[in-house]
N, CA, C and O atoms as a MOPAC input file, in Angstrom:
PM7 MOZYME 1SCF
protein

 N      0.71600 1    -1.39200 1     0.10000 1
 C      0.06200 1    -0.18100 1    -0.15200 1
 C      1.00700 1     1.03400 1     0.26000 1
 O      1.88700 1     1.02600 1     1.12100 1
 N      0.54000 1     2.25400 1    -0.70800 1
 C      1.41500 1     3.34100 1    -0.81600 1
 C      0.82700 1     4.51600 1     0.22900 1
 O     -0.39000 1     4.70100 1     0.22800 1
 N      1.71100 1     5.34000 1     1.15300 1
 C      1.03800 1     5.94000 1     1.86300 1
 C      2.04300 1     7.46600 1     1.65800 1
 O      3.18000 1     7.48900 1     1.18800 1
 N      1.53600 1     8.23200 1     1.97400 1
 C      1.82000 1     9.66600 1     2.12500 1
 C      2.41800 1    10.00100 1     3.53900 1
 O      1.52000 1    10.02200 1     4.38000 1
 N      3.43300 1    10.22100 1     3.96200 1
 C      4.14700 1    10.17300 1     4.95200 1
 C      3.57200 1    12.01400 1     5.83800 1
 O      3.94000 1    13.07200 1     5.32700 1
 N      2.95800 1    11.99400 1     6.73400 1
 C      2.54700 1    13.50400 1     7.22700 1
 C      3.49200 1    13.91100 1     8.62500 1
 O      3.33800 1    15.02900 1     9.11700 1
 N      4.30400 1    13.10600 1     9.12500 1
 C      5.45700 1    13.09200 1     9.74900 1
 C      6.68700 1    12.42500 1     9.64200 1
 O      6.70500 1    11.29600 1     9.15200 1
 N      7.75300 1    12.98200 1    10.04500 1
 C      9.12100 1    11.93300 1     9.85400 1
 C      8.86700 1    10.93400 1    10.51000 1
 O      8.48200 1    10.86100 1    11.67700 1
 N      9.14700 1     9.85500 1     9.51900 1
 C      9.34200 1     8.32200 1    10.60900 1
 C     10.85700 1     7.89200 1    10.12200 1
 O     11.44900 1     7.92700 1     9.04400 1
 N     11.12200 1     7.55000 1    11.20100 1
 C     12.84500 1     7.13700 1    11.24100 1
 C     13.36000 1     6.19300 1    10.15500 1
 O     14.29600 1     6.40800 1     9.38600 1
 N     12.52100 1     5.02400 1    10.23300 1
 C     12.76700 1     3.79100 1     9.45800 1
 C     12.05000 1     3.98400 1     7.88100 1
 O     12.38400 1     3.10900 1     7.08300 1
 N     11.23200 1     4.89600 1     7.43500 1
 C     10.44800 1     5.23200 1     6.42100 1
 C     11.15200 1     6.06600 1     5.41100 1
 O     11.74100 1     5.78100 1     4.36800 1
 N     10.87800 1     7.35300 1     6.12700 1
 C     11.05400 1     8.67000 1     5.18000 1
 C     10.54300 1     9.85200 1     5.98300 1
 O     10.00400 1     9.81600 1     7.08900 1
 N     10.78400 1    10.80300 1     5.30100 1
 C     10.50600 1    12.08600 1     5.77700 1
 C      9.37700 1    12.81500 1     5.39700 1
 O      8.94600 1    12.54700 1     4.27600 1
 N      8.77400 1    13.68800 1     6.05700 1
 C      7.62500 1    14.50800 1     5.86300 1
 C      7.09200 1    14.63600 1     4.40800 1
 O      7.94500 1    15.21300 1     3.73400 1
 N      6.10700 1    14.34400 1     3.75300 1
 C      5.74600 1    14.51200 1     2.16600 1
 C      6.37600 1    13.30000 1     1.42700 1
 O      6.47600 1    13.40800 1     0.20500 1
 N      6.78600 1    12.23400 1     1.98000 1
 C      7.46200 1    11.47300 1     1.26700 1
 C      6.37700 1    10.33500 1     0.90200 1
 O      5.42900 1    10.08600 1     1.64700 1
 N      6.61600 1     9.65700 1    -0.34200 1
 C      5.23100 1     8.59700 1    -0.80700 1
 C      6.17100 1     7.47800 1    -0.74500 1
 O      7.17800 1     7.45100 1    -1.45200 1
 N      5.85400 1     6.51700 1     0.12000 1
 C      6.40400 1     5.27500 1     0.77500 1
 C      5.66900 1     3.85200 1     0.53400 1
 O      4.45600 1     3.95800 1     0.71700 1
 N      6.01800 1     2.76100 1     0.23000 1
 C      5.30700 1     1.77100 1    -0.01100 1
 C      5.56600 1     0.84100 1     1.23900 1
 O      6.68400 1     0.40500 1     1.51200 1
 N      4.54800 1     0.60800 1     1.89300 1
 C      4.41800 1    -0.38600 1     3.10400 1
 C      3.57200 1    -1.29900 1     2.81700 1
 O      2.83300 1    -1.25900 1     1.83400 1
 N      3.60600 1    -2.13100 1     3.58800 1
 C      2.70800 1    -3.47900 1     3.93000 1
 C      1.19800 1    -2.75900 1     4.16500 1
 O      0.89300 1    -1.59400 1     4.42100 1
 N      0.30300 1    -4.11000 1     3.94200 1
 C     -1.16900 1    -3.38100 1     4.17800 1
 C     -1.02400 1    -2.93000 1     5.33900 1
 O     -1.06300 1    -1.74500 1     5.66700 1
 N     -0.75800 1    -4.34300 1     6.37700 1
 C     -0.97400 1    -4.15900 1     7.69400 1
 C     -0.44100 1    -3.27600 1     8.65900 1
 O     -0.99800 1    -3.05700 1     9.73400 1
 N      0.66500 1    -2.74500 1     8.28900 1
 C      1.51800 1    -2.14600 1     8.74400 1
 C      1.19100 1    -0.42100 1     8.26800 1
 O      1.60100 1     0.48000 1     9.00000 1
 N      0.54700 1    -0.15800 1     7.19300 1
 C     -0.24800 1     1.12800 1     6.80500 1
 C     -1.26300 1     1.42300 1     8.34300 1
 O     -1.17300 1     2.27300 1     9.22900 1
 N     -2.34700 1     0.09900 1     8.08000 1
 C     -3.85700 1     0.19300 1     8.68200 1
 C     -3.49000 1     0.07100 1    10.13600 1
 O     -4.17500 1     0.61100 1    11.00400 1
 N     -2.23000 1    -0.75400 1    10.45400 1
 C     -2.52500 1    -0.65300 1    11.85700 1
 C     -1.30700 1     0.40700 1    12.68200 1
 O     -1.54300 1     0.79700 1    13.82500 1
 N     -0.27700 1     0.72400 1    12.10700 1
 C      0.43500 1     1.63600 1    12.66900 1
 C      0.43500 1     3.09200 1    12.34700 1
 O      0.19100 1     3.99400 1    13.14800 1
 N      0.74900 1     3.22800 1    11.02600 1
 C      0.99100 1     4.31800 1    10.10700 1
 C     -0.21400 1     5.36700 1    10.40900 1
 O     -0.14400 1     6.34400 1    11.15300 1
 N     -1.31100 1     4.94200 1     9.67200 1
 C     -2.74600 1     5.72000 1     9.50600 1
 C     -3.04500 1     6.09500 1    10.92400 1
 O     -3.01000 1     7.24300 1    11.36600 1
 N     -3.37000 1     4.90600 1    11.65300 1
 C     -4.02300 1     5.45000 1    13.10300 1
 C     -3.36300 1     6.01300 1    13.59500 1
 O     -3.93300 1     6.95200 1    14.15100 1
 N     -1.57800 1     5.98500 1    13.85600 1
 C     -0.76700 1     6.60200 1    14.40100 1
 C     -0.40800 1     8.42500 1    14.14500 1
 O      0.38100 1     9.17900 1    14.71500 1
 N     -1.29200 1     8.61800 1    13.14300 1
 C     -1.33900 1     9.98500 1    12.36600 1
 C      0.18700 1    10.13500 1    11.72900 1
 O      0.59300 1    11.25800 1    11.42900 1
 N      0.83100 1     9.22300 1    11.57700 1
 C      2.26000 1     9.29100 1    10.85700 1
 C      1.90700 1     9.74500 1     9.29500 1
 O      2.78000 1    10.46400 1     8.80800 1
 N      0.75000 1     9.44400 1     8.40400 1
 C      0.42500 1     9.08600 1     7.35500 1
 C     -0.98800 1     8.93300 1     7.04200 1
 O     -1.96700 1     8.80100 1     7.77600 1
 N     -0.83500 1     8.99300 1     5.50300 1
 C     -2.32800 1     9.04400 1     4.63000 1
 C     -2.36300 1     8.08300 1     3.60100 1
 O     -1.50900 1     8.08100 1     2.71500 1
 N     -3.27500 1     7.27100 1     3.64600 1
 C     -3.55100 1     6.69700 1     2.17400 1
 C     -3.34000 1     7.66400 1     1.12400 1
 O     -3.90500 1     8.75600 1     1.07300 1
 N     -2.35300 1     7.14300 1     0.13700 1
 C     -1.99600 1     8.05700 1    -0.84500 1
 C     -3.21900 1     7.57700 1    -2.16000 1
 O     -2.90300 1     6.77100 1    -3.03500 1
 N     -4.42900 1     8.14000 1    -2.10700 1
 C     -5.20700 1     8.26000 1    -3.07400 1
 C     -4.81300 1     9.50600 1    -3.99600 1
 O     -4.00500 1    10.37100 1    -3.65800 1
 N     -5.43900 1     9.47200 1    -5.10000 1
 C     -5.20500 1    10.47400 1    -6.14000 1
 C     -5.70100 1    11.95000 1    -5.54500 1
 O     -4.98800 1    12.93800 1    -5.72500 1
 N     -6.67900 1    12.02100 1    -4.98900 1
 C     -7.02500 1    13.41900 1    -4.39200 1
 C     -5.61500 1    13.70500 1    -3.21600 1
 O     -4.92600 1    14.72400 1    -3.28000 1
 N     -5.43200 1    12.80000 1    -2.37700 1
 C     -3.94600 1    13.39500 1    -1.48100 1
 C     -2.80700 1    13.32400 1    -2.29700 1
 O     -2.00400 1    14.14900 1    -1.86000 1
 N     -2.42100 1    12.83100 1    -3.11800 1
 C     -1.45700 1    13.05800 1    -4.23900 1
 C     -1.56800 1    14.59400 1    -4.68100 1
 O     -0.64000 1    15.40000 1    -4.60900 1
 N     -2.91100 1    14.87300 1    -5.17100 1
 C     -2.84700 1    16.26300 1    -5.29700 1
 C     -2.41000 1    17.27800 1    -4.48700 1
 O     -1.52900 1    18.12300 1    -4.64500 1
 N     -3.46300 1    16.96400 1    -3.25300 1
 C     -2.94800 1    17.80900 1    -2.14800 1
 C     -1.59500 1    17.90900 1    -1.97600 1
 O     -1.15400 1    19.02000 1    -1.68500 1
 N     -0.91800 1    17.08400 1    -2.08000 1
 C      0.68000 1    16.71200 1    -1.66500 1
 C      1.25400 1    17.95800 1    -2.89400 1
 O      1.58400 1    19.11900 1    -2.65000 1
 N      1.23600 1    17.44200 1    -3.88300 1
 C      1.76100 1    18.34200 1    -4.81500 1
 C      1.47300 1    19.98900 1    -4.88100 1
 O      2.38900 1    20.68700 1    -5.31700 1
 N      0.14000 1    20.67600 1    -4.42900 1
 C     -0.11000 1    21.95900 1    -4.08000 1
 C      0.67800 1    22.31400 1    -3.26900 1
 O      1.56900 1    23.13500 1    -3.48700 1
 N      0.33300 1    21.38500 1    -1.53300 1
 C      1.38800 1    21.95700 1    -0.58400 1
 C      3.11600 1    22.18500 1    -0.84300 1
 O      3.74700 1    23.12800 1    -0.36600 1
 N      3.63900 1    21.20700 1    -1.61700 1
 C      5.19400 1    21.36600 1    -1.89600 1
 C      4.70400 1    22.65900 1    -3.04100 1
 O      5.15600 1    23.70300 1    -2.57000 1
 N      4.16800 1    22.87100 1    -3.97800 1
 C      4.56200 1    23.98600 1    -4.66400 1
 C      4.31000 1    25.43800 1    -4.11300 1
 O      4.94200 1    26.45400 1    -4.40000 1
 N      2.99100 1    25.27500 1    -3.05500 1
 C      2.67400 1    26.48300 1    -1.96900 1
 C      4.30500 1    26.70300 1    -1.36200 1
 O      4.91900 1    27.74400 1    -1.59800 1
 N      4.88800 1    25.59300 1    -0.56900 1
 C      6.24200 1    25.74200 1     0.01600 1
 C      7.28200 1    26.28900 1    -0.64000 1
 O      8.14500 1    27.01500 1    -0.14900 1
 N      7.18900 1    25.93500 1    -1.74500 1
 C      8.52800 1    26.25700 1    -2.56400 1
 C      8.03900 1    27.95300 1    -3.05100 1
 O      8.95200 1    28.77800 1    -3.07200 1
 N      6.99300 1    28.30200 1    -3.32900 1
 C      6.55000 1    29.93200 1    -3.44700 1
 C      7.02200 1    30.59200 1    -2.27500 1
 O      7.64900 1    31.65000 1    -2.33100 1
 N      6.73200 1    29.98500 1    -1.18800 1
 C      6.96400 1    30.71400 1    -0.21000 1
 C      8.36500 1    30.83600 1     0.44900 1
 O      8.69700 1    31.70700 1     1.25300 1
 N      9.15900 1    29.78700 1    -0.03800 1
 C     10.67200 1    29.67000 1     0.17400 1
 C     11.21300 1    30.89300 1    -0.74700 1
 O     11.97100 1    31.77000 1    -0.33300 1
 N     10.75200 1    30.81400 1    -1.92400 1
 C     11.17200 1    31.62100 1    -2.87500 1
 C     11.30400 1    33.05100 1    -2.60100 1
 O     12.31600 1    33.70900 1    -2.84300 1
 N      9.89600 1    33.62700 1    -1.92800 1
 C      9.31300 1    34.52800 1    -1.55600 1
 C     10.46300 1    35.26600 1    -0.37400 1
 O     10.95200 1    36.39600 1    -0.37700 1
 N     10.66000 1    34.02400 1     0.67600 1
 C     11.37200 1    34.69900 1     1.71200 1
 C     13.02700 1    34.71100 1     1.44600 1
 O     13.78700 1    35.28300 1     2.22700 1
 N     13.36600 1    34.19600 1     0.56700 1
 C     14.76900 1    34.63000 1    -0.28300 1
 C     14.90700 1    35.79200 1    -0.82100 1
 O     15.88200 1    36.50300 1    -0.57800 1
 N     13.78300 1    36.19200 1    -1.76000 1
 C     13.56700 1    37.06900 1    -2.49200 1
 C     13.53300 1    38.69500 1    -1.34300 1
 O     14.13300 1    39.75200 1    -1.53400 1
 N     12.70400 1    38.35700 1    -0.32400 1
 C     12.59400 1    39.43000 1     0.76200 1
 C     14.02100 1    39.72200 1     1.42500 1
 O     14.35300 1    40.86800 1     1.72900 1
 N     14.88200 1    38.55500 1     1.63800 1
 C     16.40200 1    38.43200 1     2.36000 1
 C     17.08100 1    39.17500 1     1.62000 1
 O     17.73900 1    40.06600 1     2.15700 1
 N     17.10500 1    39.03900 1     0.39600 1
 C     18.13700 1    39.64400 1    -0.70500 1
 C     17.68000 1    41.24300 1    -1.06700 1
 O     18.42200 1    42.03800 1    -1.64500 1
 N     16.33200 1    41.53700 1    -0.61300 1
 C     16.15000 1    42.96700 1    -0.84100 1
 C     16.62300 1    43.61700 1     0.38000 1
 O     17.28200 1    44.65500 1     0.32100 1
 N     16.28300 1    42.99300 1     1.60100 1
 C     16.84200 1    43.50200 1     2.67900 1
 C     18.23500 1    43.99400 1     2.72100 1
 O     18.54800 1    45.14800 1     3.01300 1
 N     19.24100 1    42.81800 1     2.33700 1
 C     20.53000 1    42.78500 1     2.25700 1
 C     20.76800 1    44.05100 1     1.50300 1
 O     21.44100 1    44.93000 1     2.04100 1
 N     20.23000 1    44.23900 1     0.18800 1
 C     20.55500 1    45.43400 1    -0.24900 1
 C     20.28400 1    46.70900 1     0.14500 1
 O     21.04700 1    47.65600 1    -0.05100 1
 N     19.05800 1    46.78300 1     0.78100 1
 C     18.95600 1    47.93300 1     1.63100 1
 C     19.86300 1    48.12400 1     2.85000 1
 O     20.06800 1    49.27800 1     3.22400 1
 N     20.33500 1    47.26400 1     3.40000 1
 C     21.18600 1    47.29500 1     4.52700 1
 C     22.60200 1    47.58400 1     4.42400 1
 O     23.37200 1    47.72800 1     5.37300 1
 N     22.91300 1    47.66600 1     3.04100 1
 C     24.36100 1    47.53700 1     2.71600 1
 C     24.59200 1    49.16900 1     2.89300 1
 O     25.68200 1    49.64700 1     3.20800 1
 N     23.28100 1    50.02800 1     2.61700 1
 C     23.87300 1    51.39100 1     2.61400 1
 C     23.76800 1    52.03300 1     4.10100 1
 O     24.19300 1    53.18000 1     4.23800 1
 N     23.23100 1    51.36400 1     5.20800 1
 C     23.00100 1    51.46600 1     6.42600 1
 C     24.23000 1    51.94000 1     7.49800 1
 O     25.14300 1    51.12400 1     7.36800 1
 N     24.51900 1    52.78400 1     8.33100 1
 C     25.78200 1    52.90600 1     9.15400 1
 C     25.20800 1    53.31200 1    10.58400 1
 O     24.74000 1    54.40100 1    10.91400 1
 N     25.34900 1    52.25800 1    11.28200 1
 C     24.73200 1    52.13100 1    12.60200 1
 C     25.74100 1    52.62700 1    13.37600 1
 O     26.87600 1    52.23200 1    13.11000 1
 N     25.56700 1    53.53400 1    14.42500 1
 C     26.37000 1    54.06900 1    15.40600 1
 C     26.07100 1    53.90400 1    16.84100 1
 O     24.98900 1    54.19400 1    17.35200 1
 N     27.12000 1    53.40800 1    17.47800 1
 C     27.12600 1    53.12700 1    18.61400 1
 C     27.96200 1    53.76200 1    19.57300 1
 O     28.77700 1    54.50900 1    19.03100 1
 N     28.05200 1    53.71500 1    20.99600 1
 C     29.08200 1    54.15500 1    21.30300 1
 C     29.75200 1    53.36500 1    22.62200 1
 O     28.91800 1    52.56100 1    23.03700 1
 N     30.91000 1    53.32900 1    23.37100 1
 C     31.66400 1    52.49200 1    24.26300 1
 C     32.12500 1    53.85100 1    24.99800 1
 O     32.35000 1    54.89600 1    24.38800 1
 N     32.25700 1    53.65500 1    26.70700 1
 C     33.01200 1    54.33300 1    27.44200 1
 C     34.83000 1    53.89500 1    27.32000 1
 O     35.28500 1    52.75600 1    27.42500 1
 N     35.40900 1    54.83000 1    27.13900 1
 C     36.64300 1    54.95900 1    26.93500 1
 C     37.30400 1    55.59600 1    27.95200 1
 O     36.59700 1    56.25200 1    28.71700 1
 N     38.91000 1    55.55500 1    28.22300 1
 C     39.52300 1    55.71700 1    29.57900 1
 C     40.60400 1    56.38700 1    28.97400 1
 O     40.42300 1    56.92400 1    27.88100 1
 N     41.73500 1    56.43300 1    29.54400 1
 C     42.94900 1    57.48200 1    28.93500 1
 C     43.61300 1    56.55900 1    27.86600 1
 O     43.66300 1    55.33200 1    27.78100 1
 N     44.09500 1    57.53400 1    27.09500 1
 C     44.85000 1    56.44700 1    25.71900 1
 C     44.11200 1    56.13600 1    24.70800 1
 O     44.62500 1    55.83000 1    23.63200 1
 N     42.35900 1    56.17700 1    24.95600 1
 C     41.38200 1    55.46000 1    24.06800 1
 C     41.43200 1    53.96200 1    24.21800 1
 O     41.45800 1    53.20500 1    23.24800 1
 N     41.44500 1    53.58600 1    25.40200 1
 C     41.29400 1    52.12200 1    26.01700 1
 C     39.92300 1    52.06700 1    26.28800 1
 O     39.29300 1    53.07900 1    26.59300 1
 N     39.46000 1    51.05200 1    26.20700 1
 C     37.92100 1    50.76500 1    26.04900 1
 C     37.49400 1    50.21100 1    27.43000 1
 O     38.23400 1    49.53000 1    28.13900 1
 N     36.44100 1    50.51000 1    27.68800 1
 C     35.89600 1    49.64300 1    29.20200 1
 C     34.87900 1    48.71900 1    28.48900 1
 O     33.83300 1    49.31500 1    28.23200 1
 N     34.90100 1    47.56400 1    28.14200 1
 C     34.12700 1    46.54500 1    27.89300 1
 C     34.12000 1    46.71800 1    26.50300 1
 O     34.97200 1    47.29100 1    25.82400 1
 N     32.70400 1    45.97300 1    26.00600 1
 C     32.91800 1    46.09700 1    24.29500 1
 C     31.33700 1    46.23500 1    23.71700 1
 O     30.40800 1    46.32100 1    24.52000 1
 N     31.15300 1    46.24700 1    22.54100 1
 C     29.88800 1    46.15100 1    21.77800 1
 C     29.36200 1    44.91000 1    21.95000 1
 O     30.13200 1    43.95200 1    21.89200 1
 N     28.16800 1    44.73000 1    22.15500 1
 C     27.67800 1    43.73500 1    22.05100 1
 C     26.61100 1    43.55600 1    20.95300 1
 O     26.08200 1    44.57100 1    20.49900 1
 N     26.21000 1    42.18400 1    20.43400 1
 C     25.05700 1    41.94000 1    19.24700 1
 C     23.91300 1    42.94700 1    19.82400 1
 O     23.52300 1    43.95800 1    19.24100 1
 N     23.54400 1    42.56500 1    20.83600 1
 C     22.24600 1    43.32600 1    21.56300 1
 C     22.29200 1    44.74900 1    21.11900 1
 O     21.28500 1    45.29900 1    20.67200 1
 N     23.49000 1    45.38400 1    21.23700 1
 C     23.90900 1    46.81700 1    21.60300 1
 C     23.80700 1    47.48700 1    20.04100 1
 O     23.50400 1    48.66300 1    19.83400 1
 N     24.08500 1    46.61400 1    19.12000 1
 C     24.06700 1    46.72800 1    17.74400 1
 C     22.42500 1    46.95000 1    16.91800 1
 O     21.88900 1    47.78400 1    16.18900 1
 N     22.02300 1    45.40700 1    17.67800 1
 C     20.16700 1    45.42100 1    17.08100 1
 C     19.49900 1    46.36300 1    17.79300 1
 O     18.58100 1    46.87300 1    17.15100 1
 N     19.68600 1    46.90100 1    19.25000 1
 C     18.99400 1    47.95100 1    19.38700 1
 C     19.09800 1    49.16400 1    18.78200 1
 O     18.04600 1    49.78200 1    18.61900 1
 N     20.39400 1    49.78700 1    18.30800 1
 C     20.91800 1    50.71000 1    17.66300 1
 C     20.09200 1    50.69300 1    16.55500 1
 O     19.40700 1    51.65800 1    16.21300 1
 N     20.14800 1    49.22200 1    15.76400 1
 C     19.51100 1    49.57600 1    14.52600 1
 C     18.20800 1    49.84400 1    14.49000 1
 O     17.64600 1    50.44500 1    13.57400 1
 N     17.61000 1    49.33900 1    15.63400 1
 C     16.18500 1    49.56100 1    15.50600 1
 C     15.90000 1    50.94000 1    15.97100 1
 O     14.92200 1    51.54600 1    15.53400 1
 N     16.70200 1    51.45700 1    16.82700 1
 C     16.60900 1    52.94100 1    17.16900 1
 C     16.66100 1    53.93500 1    15.81100 1
 O     16.01800 1    54.92100 1    15.45200 1
 N     17.69100 1    53.20300 1    15.28700 1
 C     18.10400 1    54.62100 1    13.92000 1
 C     17.18600 1    54.20600 1    12.92100 1
 O     16.40900 1    55.12000 1    12.64500 1
 N     16.95900 1    53.01300 1    12.18500 1
 C     16.31700 1    52.50800 1    11.41600 1
 C     14.99500 1    51.93700 1    11.20600 1
 O     14.41700 1    51.71800 1    10.14100 1
 N     14.59800 1    51.72500 1    12.46200 1
 C     13.30300 1    51.05900 1    12.61500 1
 C     13.55500 1    49.68000 1    12.35900 1
 O     12.54100 1    48.98400 1    12.32500 1
 N     14.67200 1    49.08900 1    12.16500 1
 C     14.57700 1    47.93000 1    11.52600 1
 C     14.91800 1    46.96500 1    12.51600 1
 O     16.03700 1    47.08200 1    13.01400 1
 N     14.03400 1    45.84400 1    12.98500 1
 C     14.15400 1    44.92000 1    13.77400 1
 C     15.12800 1    43.70600 1    13.35300 1
 O     14.68800 1    43.14300 1    12.35000 1
 N     16.37100 1    43.12300 1    13.85300 1
 C     17.34100 1    42.48000 1    13.71500 1
 C     17.47100 1    41.48500 1    14.93100 1
 O     17.72300 1    42.01500 1    16.01300 1
 N     17.33500 1    40.13000 1    14.89900 1
 C     17.50200 1    39.36200 1    16.13900 1
 C     19.04500 1    39.56700 1    16.23100 1
 O     19.91500 1    39.47200 1    15.36400 1
 N     19.10900 1    39.87800 1    17.55200 1
 C     20.72200 1    39.52400 1    17.95200 1
 C     21.18800 1    38.49300 1    17.70000 1
 O     22.41300 1    38.60400 1    17.64600 1
 N     20.78000 1    37.29400 1    17.46800 1
 C     21.07000 1    36.29400 1    17.31000 1
 C     21.90000 1    35.59800 1    15.98000 1
 O     22.76000 1    34.74900 1    15.74700 1
 N     20.95300 1    36.65000 1    15.23400 1
 C     21.50100 1    36.75400 1    13.64200 1
 C     22.58100 1    37.90600 1    13.24400 1
 O     22.72200 1    38.23300 1    12.06600 1
 N     23.24600 1    38.43200 1    14.17200 1
 C     24.58000 1    39.45400 1    13.79900 1
 C     25.70100 1    38.44700 1    14.34400 1
 O     25.63800 1    37.72100 1    15.33700 1
 N     26.75300 1    38.60500 1    13.41400 1
 C     27.81100 1    37.53600 1    13.49900 1
 C     28.93400 1    38.32600 1    13.72400 1
 O     29.41800 1    38.96800 1    12.79200 1
 N     29.52500 1    38.37000 1    15.12000 1
 C     30.60100 1    38.90900 1    15.17200 1
 C     31.87200 1    37.87100 1    15.68600 1
 O     31.73600 1    37.08900 1    16.62700 1
 N     32.97700 1    37.99900 1    14.98300 1
 C     33.92800 1    37.33600 1    14.67100 1
 C     34.79400 1    37.27900 1    16.51900 1
 O     35.09700 1    36.37100 1    17.29200 1
 N     34.89500 1    38.70300 1    16.53400 1
 C     35.39800 1    39.02600 1    18.13100 1
 C     34.59300 1    39.96400 1    18.57100 1
 O     33.84700 1    40.61600 1    17.84100 1
 N     34.70000 1    40.10100 1    19.87400 1
 C     34.27500 1    41.43200 1    20.49100 1
 C     34.57100 1    43.06000 1    19.90200 1
 O     35.72800 1    43.48100 1    19.86100 1
 N     33.63600 1    43.74100 1    19.54600 1
 C     34.29900 1    45.16100 1    18.86800 1
 C     34.68600 1    45.87300 1    20.52700 1
 O     33.87000 1    46.14100 1    21.40900 1
 N     36.10900 1    46.04000 1    20.56200 1
 C     36.40500 1    47.08500 1    21.93000 1
 C     37.49200 1    48.00300 1    21.26900 1
 O     38.54200 1    48.25200 1    21.86100 1
 N     37.17900 1    48.54600 1    19.90300 1
 C     37.88000 1    49.72200 1    19.40100 1
 C     37.00100 1    50.72700 1    18.73900 1
 O     35.88800 1    50.47800 1    18.27800 1
 N     37.63200 1    51.95000 1    18.73300 1
 C     36.49500 1    53.05100 1    18.18700 1
 C     36.69500 1    52.57300 1    16.79400 1
 O     37.27900 1    51.54500 1    16.45000 1
 N     35.97700 1    53.70200 1    15.84400 1
 C     36.31600 1    53.29800 1    14.37900 1
 C     34.88800 1    52.65800 1    13.91300 1
 O     33.77800 1    52.59600 1    14.44000 1
 N     35.39100 1    52.25400 1    12.78800 1
 C     34.27900 1    51.53700 1    11.91300 1
 C     34.62100 1    49.87900 1    11.91800 1
 O     35.74700 1    49.38100 1    11.91900 1
 N     33.40900 1    49.21700 1    11.92200 1
 C     33.61000 1    47.73500 1    11.74700 1
 C     32.59700 1    47.52100 1    10.70800 1
 O     31.70700 1    48.34800 1    10.51100 1
 N     32.71300 1    46.39000 1    10.01200 1
 C     31.58400 1    45.58800 1     9.02500 1
 C     31.27900 1    44.37500 1     9.91500 1
 O     32.14200 1    43.57000 1    10.26600 1
 N     30.16800 1    44.31900 1    10.20200 1
 C     29.49600 1    43.10700 1    10.77600 1
 C     28.41300 1    42.37900 1    10.07800 1
 O     27.41900 1    42.96300 1     9.64700 1
 N     28.60300 1    41.11000 1     9.96500 1
 C     27.81000 1    40.24100 1     8.89900 1
 C     26.34800 1    40.05600 1     9.46200 1
 O     26.48800 1    39.78500 1    10.65500 1
 N     25.27100 1    40.07600 1     9.20200 1
 C     24.20600 1    39.48500 1     9.53000 1
 C     23.43700 1    38.45900 1     8.82300 1
 O     23.16000 1    38.70800 1     7.65000 1
 N     23.07800 1    37.44900 1     9.28000 1
 C     22.33800 1    36.20800 1     8.58600 1
 C     20.91400 1    36.69700 1     8.57200 1
 O     20.25200 1    37.15100 1     9.50500 1
 N     20.56000 1    36.49300 1     7.20700 1
 C     18.82000 1    37.02700 1     7.08600 1
 C     18.94000 1    35.96500 1     6.76000 1
 O     19.26900 1    35.46300 1     7.83400 1
 N     18.92800 1    35.12900 1     6.02500 1
 C     18.39400 1    33.77100 1     5.57300 1
 C     19.33500 1    32.85400 1     5.42700 1
 O     20.45400 1    33.36700 1     5.46800 1
 N     19.34300 1    31.65300 1     5.26700 1
 C     20.52400 1    30.52600 1     5.20700 1
 C     21.38800 1    30.70400 1     3.67300 1
 O     22.50800 1    30.19700 1     3.74400 1
 N     21.22400 1    31.02600 1     2.97400 1
 C     21.82000 1    31.89400 1     1.58700 1
 C     21.94900 1    33.12600 1     1.73500 1
 O     22.90800 1    33.49500 1     1.05800 1
 N     21.39200 1    34.11300 1     2.37200 1
 C     21.93900 1    35.48100 1     2.26500 1
 C     22.46400 1    35.95500 1     3.48100 1
 O     21.80900 1    35.69200 1     4.49000 1
 N     23.53000 1    36.61300 1     3.60500 1
 C     24.00300 1    37.37000 1     4.59100 1
 C     24.39500 1    38.51900 1     4.36800 1
 O     25.26100 1    38.44800 1     3.49600 1
 N     24.23500 1    39.52300 1     4.67500 1
 C     24.00800 1    40.85900 1     4.67600 1
 C     25.31900 1    41.53500 1     5.16100 1
 O     25.74400 1    40.86200 1     6.10000 1
 N     26.22900 1    42.71400 1     4.87600 1
 C     26.95900 1    43.26300 1     5.53600 1
 C     26.32000 1    44.77500 1     6.23500 1
 O     25.40800 1    45.43600 1     5.73700 1
 N     27.02100 1    45.08000 1     7.42900 1
 C     26.61600 1    46.11400 1     8.11000 1
 C     27.47000 1    46.96500 1     8.65300 1
 O     28.31700 1    46.57800 1     9.45800 1
 N     27.36400 1    48.12500 1     8.31000 1
 C     28.53600 1    49.13200 1     8.80800 1
 C     28.31300 1    49.65000 1    10.39700 1
 O     27.31300 1    50.33600 1    10.60800 1
 N     29.21600 1    49.34400 1    11.52000 1
 C     29.29100 1    49.99200 1    12.52800 1
 C     30.18500 1    50.93800 1    12.94500 1
 O     31.40600 1    50.77800 1    12.92700 1
 N     29.49500 1    52.12600 1    13.39700 1
 C     30.43600 1    53.10700 1    13.84600 1
 C     30.38500 1    53.17700 1    15.16100 1
 O     29.37300 1    53.49300 1    15.78600 1
 N     31.88700 1    52.77400 1    15.84600 1
 C     31.79900 1    53.07800 1    17.49600 1
 C     32.23800 1    54.24600 1    17.67100 1
 O     33.14800 1    54.62600 1    16.93400 1
 N     31.80700 1    54.97300 1    18.51000 1
 C     31.95700 1    56.43600 1    18.79500 1
 C     32.68800 1    56.25400 1    20.34100 1
 O     32.77700 1    55.17000 1    20.91700 1
 N     33.09700 1    57.32200 1    20.78000 1
 C     33.84300 1    57.29900 1    22.59000 1
 C     32.20500 1    57.86400 1    23.04600 1
 O     31.47200 1    58.35800 1    22.19000 1
 N     31.89000 1    57.75700 1    24.08500 1
 C     30.75400 1    57.67900 1    25.19400 1
 C     31.18100 1    58.90200 1    25.75800 1
 O     30.60000 1    59.36500 1    26.73900 1

């Protein structure tokens, strides 16, 4: 019997896969357990529509991320840190501070976990920071660190 999996099943396959299993396994385990449905023509058409819809949403998400990356290329976020004698800094600029400054200056909400810092920013001046907007898109954001 052919079955469309609704959830990932470790021994059979992933969600959305069409697998061939024995009738007893399908009727006693897969279908009652909510792991899959019988692969009728109507269910197959629904599966095709769901996959097409998911691909469309993924493409739209990717396009939005690319547009945002182009928009962010011109941004310059200004933050500040306290410094002592000789320009030595007290502390560093964190991803949280960069995200808050971006929201305050441009009205753009960026999750602090998506901001990529190779090392903490402890010096004054300009620093280019990466922002992961999508698994395939990474934007660059210019951060200007001033003396407080």
